[in-house]
């Protein structure tokens, strides 16, 4: 029985290490596309792989405690190994899902950063196009007369000073279509 237990543990550890290396090597390339930085991709993949190894080796220890009695020591090892392979496949799938979610979040963050940068550049361009001293004034209301309208037209005179008009009443509110921009 001791030989079967040792064989199971040895085969289980070898399978875990092989699968962990597959996850690490494949995950590194997969994550590199999302991060764009090989060092960041390597670090994230290494963290996920270490977690994978710890979880699966812990499950291997638990599965090794399962008593399988088929009457043949070789069949006992094969049965435990089958259980271990199913556990290994499940943990492998979970690790792939975790790496996929990390990659998706990283890609979403990159897109959000790119959009924020584009928006910032657009805002800067808009600020450069609009002069700082632009102001909007309402045109004279049709019922009021402007100082230019009362000036004599026969002789060109010096420009008339701007006369401040009192605040319009509710009846004299400015129509938004009657607004001009003065620079």
PDB file of C-alpha atoms in Angstrom:
ATOM      1  CA  UNK A   1       0.000   0.000   0.000  1.00  0.00           C
ATOM      2  CA  UNK A   2       2.891   2.376   0.751  1.00  0.00           C
ATOM      3  CA  UNK A   3       4.211   2.001  -2.787  1.00  0.00           C
ATOM      4  CA  UNK A   4       0.816   2.849  -4.278  1.00  0.00           C
ATOM      5  CA  UNK A   5       0.505   5.925  -2.073  1.00  0.00           C
ATOM      6  CA  UNK A   6       3.994   7.127  -2.989  1.00  0.00           C
ATOM      7  CA  UNK A   7       3.371   6.451  -6.709  1.00  0.00           C
ATOM      8  CA  UNK A   8       0.115   8.424  -6.571  1.00  0.00           C
ATOM      9  CA  UNK A   9       1.778  11.395  -4.859  1.00  0.00           C
ATOM     10  CA  UNK A  10       4.719  11.349  -7.286  1.00  0.00           C
ATOM     11  CA  UNK A  11       2.461  11.168 -10.371  1.00  0.00           C
ATOM     12  CA  UNK A  12       0.151  13.812  -8.928  1.00  0.00           C
ATOM     13  CA  UNK A  13       2.980  16.270  -8.224  1.00  0.00           C
ATOM     14  CA  UNK A  14       4.450  15.732 -11.699  1.00  0.00           C
ATOM     15  CA  UNK A  15       1.044  16.366 -13.328  1.00  0.00           C
ATOM     16  CA  UNK A  16       0.516  19.520 -11.252  1.00  0.00           C
ATOM     17  CA  UNK A  17       3.948  20.879 -12.149  1.00  0.00           C
ATOM     18  CA  UNK A  18       3.490  20.146 -15.861  1.00  0.00           C
ATOM     19  CA  UNK A  19       0.051  21.761 -15.929  1.00  0.00           C
ATOM     20  CA  UNK A  20       1.330  24.748 -13.945  1.00  0.00           C
ATOM     21  CA  UNK A  21       4.127  25.298 -16.466  1.00  0.00           C
ATOM     22  CA  UNK A  22       1.637  25.108 -19.336  1.00  0.00           C
ATOM     23  CA  UNK A  23      -0.530  27.730 -17.658  1.00  0.00           C
ATOM     24  CA  UNK A  24       2.461  29.966 -16.964  1.00  0.00           C
ATOM     25  CA  UNK A  25       3.934  29.838 -20.469  1.00  0.00           C
ATOM     26  CA  UNK A  26       0.628  30.182 -22.293  1.00  0.00           C
ATOM     27  CA  UNK A  27      -0.740  32.751 -19.859  1.00  0.00           C
ATOM     28  CA  UNK A  28       2.346  34.938 -20.203  1.00  0.00           C
ATOM     29  CA  UNK A  29       1.752  35.407 -23.949  1.00  0.00           C
ATOM     30  CA  UNK A  30      -1.986  35.779 -23.430  1.00  0.00           C
ATOM     31  CA  UNK A  31      -1.545  38.488 -20.795  1.00  0.00           C
ATOM     32  CA  UNK A  32       1.231  40.248 -22.724  1.00  0.00           C
ATOM     33  CA  UNK A  33      -1.296  41.268 -25.372  1.00  0.00           C
ATOM     34  CA  UNK A  34      -3.425  42.966 -22.729  1.00  0.00           C
ATOM     35  CA  UNK A  35      -0.680  44.639 -20.721  1.00  0.00           C
ATOM     36  CA  UNK A  36       1.672  45.519 -23.546  1.00  0.00           C
ATOM     37  CA  UNK A  37       4.461  45.307 -20.975  1.00  0.00           C
ATOM     38  CA  UNK A  38       6.140  41.876 -20.800  1.00  0.00           C
ATOM     39  CA  UNK A  39       7.232  42.373 -17.200  1.00  0.00           C
ATOM     40  CA  UNK A  40       3.711  43.221 -15.985  1.00  0.00           C
ATOM     41  CA  UNK A  41       2.270  40.258 -17.903  1.00  0.00           C
ATOM     42  CA  UNK A  42       4.918  37.950 -16.475  1.00  0.00           C
ATOM     43  CA  UNK A  43       4.238  39.127 -12.919  1.00  0.00           C
ATOM     44  CA  UNK A  44       0.474  38.722 -13.175  1.00  0.00           C
ATOM     45  CA  UNK A  45       0.790  35.284 -14.753  1.00  0.00           C
ATOM     46  CA  UNK A  46       3.323  34.192 -12.128  1.00  0.00           C
ATOM     47  CA  UNK A  47       0.921  35.215  -9.342  1.00  0.00           C
ATOM     48  CA  UNK A  48      -1.928  33.236 -10.906  1.00  0.00           C
ATOM     49  CA  UNK A  49       0.329  30.221 -11.451  1.00  0.00           C
ATOM     50  CA  UNK A  50       1.538  30.211  -7.849  1.00  0.00           C
ATOM     51  CA  UNK A  51      -2.083  30.306  -6.700  1.00  0.00           C
ATOM     52  CA  UNK A  52      -2.855  27.420  -9.067  1.00  0.00           C
ATOM     53  CA  UNK A  53       0.017  25.324  -7.677  1.00  0.00           C
ATOM     54  CA  UNK A  54      -0.962  25.952  -4.062  1.00  0.00           C
ATOM     55  CA  UNK A  55      -4.608  25.081  -4.608  1.00  0.00           C
ATOM     56  CA  UNK A  56      -3.959  21.948  -6.651  1.00  0.00           C
ATOM     57  CA  UNK A  57      -1.205  20.634  -4.374  1.00  0.00           C
ATOM     58  CA  UNK A  58      -3.563  21.114  -1.415  1.00  0.00           C
ATOM     59  CA  UNK A  59      -6.281  19.211  -3.255  1.00  0.00           C
ATOM     60  CA  UNK A  60      -3.749  16.518  -4.150  1.00  0.00           C
ATOM     61  CA  UNK A  61      -2.993  16.072  -0.465  1.00  0.00           C
ATOM     62  CA  UNK A  62      -6.716  15.751   0.290  1.00  0.00           C
ATOM     63  CA  UNK A  63      -7.351  13.335  -2.581  1.00  0.00           C
ATOM     64  CA  UNK A  64      -4.424  11.201  -1.395  1.00  0.00           C
ATOM     65  CA  UNK A  65      -6.341  10.616   1.846  1.00  0.00           C
ATOM     66  CA  UNK A  66      -9.282   9.075  -0.014  1.00  0.00           C
ATOM     67  CA  UNK A  67      -9.399   5.342   0.444  1.00  0.00           C
ATOM     68  CA  UNK A  68     -10.145   3.456  -2.736  1.00  0.00           C
ATOM     69  CA  UNK A  69     -10.388  -0.305  -2.373  1.00  0.00           C
ATOM     70  CA  UNK A  70     -10.686  -2.198  -5.632  1.00  0.00           C
ATOM     71  CA  UNK A  71      -8.648  -5.162  -4.470  1.00  0.00           C
ATOM     72  CA  UNK A  72      -5.761  -4.345  -6.783  1.00  0.00           C
ATOM     73  CA  UNK A  73      -3.163  -1.741  -5.677  1.00  0.00           C
ATOM     74  CA  UNK A  74      -2.582  -0.569  -9.265  1.00  0.00           C
ATOM     75  CA  UNK A  75      -6.300   0.019  -9.783  1.00  0.00           C
ATOM     76  CA  UNK A  76      -6.412   1.932  -6.483  1.00  0.00           C
ATOM     77  CA  UNK A  77      -3.700   4.296  -7.752  1.00  0.00           C
ATOM     78  CA  UNK A  78      -5.442   4.665 -11.116  1.00  0.00           C
ATOM     79  CA  UNK A  79      -8.777   5.483  -9.434  1.00  0.00           C
ATOM     80  CA  UNK A  80      -7.194   8.129  -7.198  1.00  0.00           C
ATOM     81  CA  UNK A  81      -5.278   9.458 -10.186  1.00  0.00           C
ATOM     82  CA  UNK A  82      -8.546   9.740 -12.143  1.00  0.00           C
ATOM     83  CA  UNK A  83     -10.096  11.763  -9.321  1.00  0.00           C
ATOM     84  CA  UNK A  84      -6.987  13.927  -9.226  1.00  0.00           C
ATOM     85  CA  UNK A  85      -7.105  14.530 -12.987  1.00  0.00           C
ATOM     86  CA  UNK A  86     -10.731  15.677 -12.739  1.00  0.00           C
ATOM     87  CA  UNK A  87      -9.813  18.037  -9.904  1.00  0.00           C
ATOM     88  CA  UNK A  88      -6.809  19.267 -11.888  1.00  0.00           C
ATOM     89  CA  UNK A  89      -9.005  19.960 -14.924  1.00  0.00           C
ATOM     90  CA  UNK A  90     -11.516  21.903 -12.836  1.00  0.00           C
ATOM     91  CA  UNK A  91      -8.832  24.056 -11.220  1.00  0.00           C
ATOM     92  CA  UNK A  92      -7.181  24.579 -14.628  1.00  0.00           C
ATOM     93  CA  UNK A  93     -10.500  25.861 -16.005  1.00  0.00           C
ATOM     94  CA  UNK A  94     -10.977  28.195 -13.040  1.00  0.00           C
ATOM     95  CA  UNK A  95      -7.451  29.547 -13.539  1.00  0.00           C
ATOM     96  CA  UNK A  96      -8.175  30.208 -17.214  1.00  0.00           C
ATOM     97  CA  UNK A  97     -11.342  32.117 -16.270  1.00  0.00           C
ATOM     98  CA  UNK A  98      -9.399  34.183 -13.736  1.00  0.00           C
ATOM     99  CA  UNK A  99      -6.695  35.055 -16.287  1.00  0.00           C
ATOM    100  CA  UNK A 100      -9.394  35.957 -18.833  1.00  0.00           C
ATOM    101  CA  UNK A 101     -11.112  38.306 -16.392  1.00  0.00           C
ATOM    102  CA  UNK A 102      -7.836  39.962 -15.466  1.00  0.00           C
ATOM    103  CA  UNK A 103      -7.079  40.438 -19.165  1.00  0.00           C
ATOM    104  CA  UNK A 104     -10.544  41.856 -19.885  1.00  0.00           C
ATOM    105  CA  UNK A 105     -10.275  44.338 -17.008  1.00  0.00           C
ATOM    106  CA  UNK A 106      -6.859  45.451 -18.213  1.00  0.00           C
ATOM    107  CA  UNK A 107      -8.129  45.982 -21.756  1.00  0.00           C
ATOM    108  CA  UNK A 108     -11.155  47.938 -20.459  1.00  0.00           C
ATOM    109  CA  UNK A 109      -8.853  50.096 -18.349  1.00  0.00           C
ATOM    110  CA  UNK A 110      -6.639  50.799 -21.364  1.00  0.00           C
ATOM    111  CA  UNK A 111      -9.668  51.791 -23.443  1.00  0.00           C
ATOM    112  CA  UNK A 112     -10.931  54.071 -20.674  1.00  0.00           C
ATOM    113  CA  UNK A 113      -7.501  55.683 -20.387  1.00  0.00           C
ATOM    114  CA  UNK A 114      -7.327  56.215 -24.149  1.00  0.00           C
ATOM    115  CA  UNK A 115     -10.796  57.768 -24.192  1.00  0.00           C
ATOM    116  CA  UNK A 116      -9.904  60.080 -21.292  1.00  0.00           C
ATOM    117  CA  UNK A 117      -6.726  61.163 -23.077  1.00  0.00           C
ATOM    118  CA  UNK A 118      -8.632  61.796 -26.311  1.00  0.00           C
ATOM    119  CA  UNK A 119     -11.190  63.850 -24.389  1.00  0.00           C
ATOM    120  CA  UNK A 120      -8.447  65.847 -22.667  1.00  0.00           C
ATOM    121  CA  UNK A 121      -6.784  66.592 -26.018  1.00  0.00           C
ATOM    122  CA  UNK A 122     -10.133  67.604 -27.509  1.00  0.00           C
ATOM    123  CA  UNK A 123     -10.775  69.979 -24.600  1.00  0.00           C
ATOM    124  CA  UNK A 124      -7.335  71.531 -25.054  1.00  0.00           C
ATOM    125  CA  UNK A 125      -7.979  72.054 -28.757  1.00  0.00           C
ATOM    126  CA  UNK A 126     -11.325  73.676 -28.006  1.00  0.00           C
ATOM    127  CA  UNK A 127      -9.757  76.034 -25.472  1.00  0.00           C
ATOM    128  CA  UNK A 128      -7.098  77.073 -27.975  1.00  0.00           C
ATOM    129  CA  UNK A 129      -9.699  77.887 -30.627  1.00  0.00           C
ATOM    130  CA  UNK A 130     -11.949  80.071 -28.456  1.00  0.00           C
ATOM    131  CA  UNK A 131     -10.402  83.430 -27.421  1.00  0.00           C
ATOM    132  CA  UNK A 132     -10.373  84.058 -23.699  1.00  0.00           C
ATOM    133  CA  UNK A 133     -12.248  87.399 -23.902  1.00  0.00           C
ATOM    134  CA  UNK A 134     -15.319  86.201 -25.769  1.00  0.00           C
ATOM    135  CA  UNK A 135     -18.569  87.336 -24.253  1.00  0.00           C
ATOM    136  CA  UNK A 136     -22.166  87.022 -25.322  1.00  0.00           C
ATOM    137  CA  UNK A 137     -24.519  89.986 -25.210  1.00  0.00           C
ATOM    138  CA  UNK A 138     -28.164  90.099 -26.166  1.00  0.00           C
ATOM    139  CA  UNK A 139     -29.198  92.130 -29.162  1.00  0.00           C
ATOM    140  CA  UNK A 140     -31.410  95.108 -28.509  1.00  0.00           C
ATOM    141  CA  UNK A 141     -35.005  94.115 -27.998  1.00  0.00           C
ATOM    142  CA  UNK A 142     -37.264  95.246 -30.865  1.00  0.00           C
ATOM    143  CA  UNK A 143     -39.272  97.520 -28.542  1.00  0.00           C
ATOM    144  CA  UNK A 144     -36.241  99.408 -27.295  1.00  0.00           C
ATOM    145  CA  UNK A 145     -34.074 101.710 -29.312  1.00  0.00           C
ATOM    146  CA  UNK A 146     -30.349 101.428 -29.387  1.00  0.00           C
ATOM    147  CA  UNK A 147     -28.162 104.528 -29.196  1.00  0.00           C
ATOM    148  CA  UNK A 148     -26.962 103.871 -32.742  1.00  0.00           C
ATOM    149  CA  UNK A 149     -30.536 103.987 -34.042  1.00  0.00           C
ATOM    150  CA  UNK A 150     -31.118 107.473 -32.602  1.00  0.00           C
ATOM    151  CA  UNK A 151     -27.828 108.922 -33.871  1.00  0.00           C
ATOM    152  CA  UNK A 152     -28.031 111.190 -36.897  1.00  0.00           C
ATOM    153  CA  UNK A 153     -27.027 109.391 -40.060  1.00  0.00           C
ATOM    154  CA  UNK A 154     -26.096 112.458 -42.046  1.00  0.00           C
ATOM    155  CA  UNK A 155     -22.732 113.168 -40.441  1.00  0.00           C
ATOM    156  CA  UNK A 156     -20.335 110.535 -39.348  1.00  0.00           C
ATOM    157  CA  UNK A 157     -19.649 111.228 -35.713  1.00  0.00           C
ATOM    158  CA  UNK A 158     -17.436 109.709 -33.116  1.00  0.00           C
ATOM    159  CA  UNK A 159     -18.626 106.342 -31.864  1.00  0.00           C
ATOM    160  CA  UNK A 160     -21.394 106.630 -29.365  1.00  0.00           C
ATOM    161  CA  UNK A 161     -20.620 105.419 -25.856  1.00  0.00           C
ATOM    162  CA  UNK A 162     -22.353 102.229 -24.870  1.00  0.00           C
ATOM    163  CA  UNK A 163     -25.341 102.888 -22.695  1.00  0.00           C
ATOM    164  CA  UNK A 164     -26.117 100.258 -20.106  1.00  0.00           C
ATOM    165  CA  UNK A 165     -29.722  99.249 -20.303  1.00  0.00           C
ATOM    166  CA  UNK A 166     -31.732  98.223 -17.287  1.00  0.00           C
ATOM    167  CA  UNK A 167     -32.388  94.559 -16.739  1.00  0.00           C
ATOM    168  CA  UNK A 168     -35.182  93.364 -19.010  1.00  0.00           C
ATOM    169  CA  UNK A 169     -38.555  92.690 -17.535  1.00  0.00           C
ATOM    170  CA  UNK A 170     -40.413  89.456 -18.103  1.00  0.00           C
ATOM    171  CA  UNK A 171     -41.937  90.882 -21.287  1.00  0.00           C
ATOM    172  CA  UNK A 172     -38.545  91.955 -22.599  1.00  0.00           C
ATOM    173  CA  UNK A 173     -36.684  88.673 -22.116  1.00  0.00           C
ATOM    174  CA  UNK A 174     -34.087  88.063 -24.803  1.00  0.00           C
ATOM    175  CA  UNK A 175     -34.941  85.591 -27.489  1.00  0.00           C
ATOM    176  CA  UNK A 176     -32.036  83.071 -27.674  1.00  0.00           C
ATOM    177  CA  UNK A 177     -32.056  83.345 -31.459  1.00  0.00           C
ATOM    178  CA  UNK A 178     -31.362  87.078 -31.167  1.00  0.00           C
ATOM    179  CA  UNK A 179     -27.930  86.801 -29.557  1.00  0.00           C
ATOM    180  CA  UNK A 180     -24.666  87.995 -31.073  1.00  0.00           C
ATOM    181  CA  UNK A 181     -21.128  87.296 -29.968  1.00  0.00           C
ATOM    182  CA  UNK A 182     -18.831  90.270 -29.348  1.00  0.00           C
ATOM    183  CA  UNK A 183     -15.103  89.745 -29.293  1.00  0.00           C
TER     184      UNK A 183
END
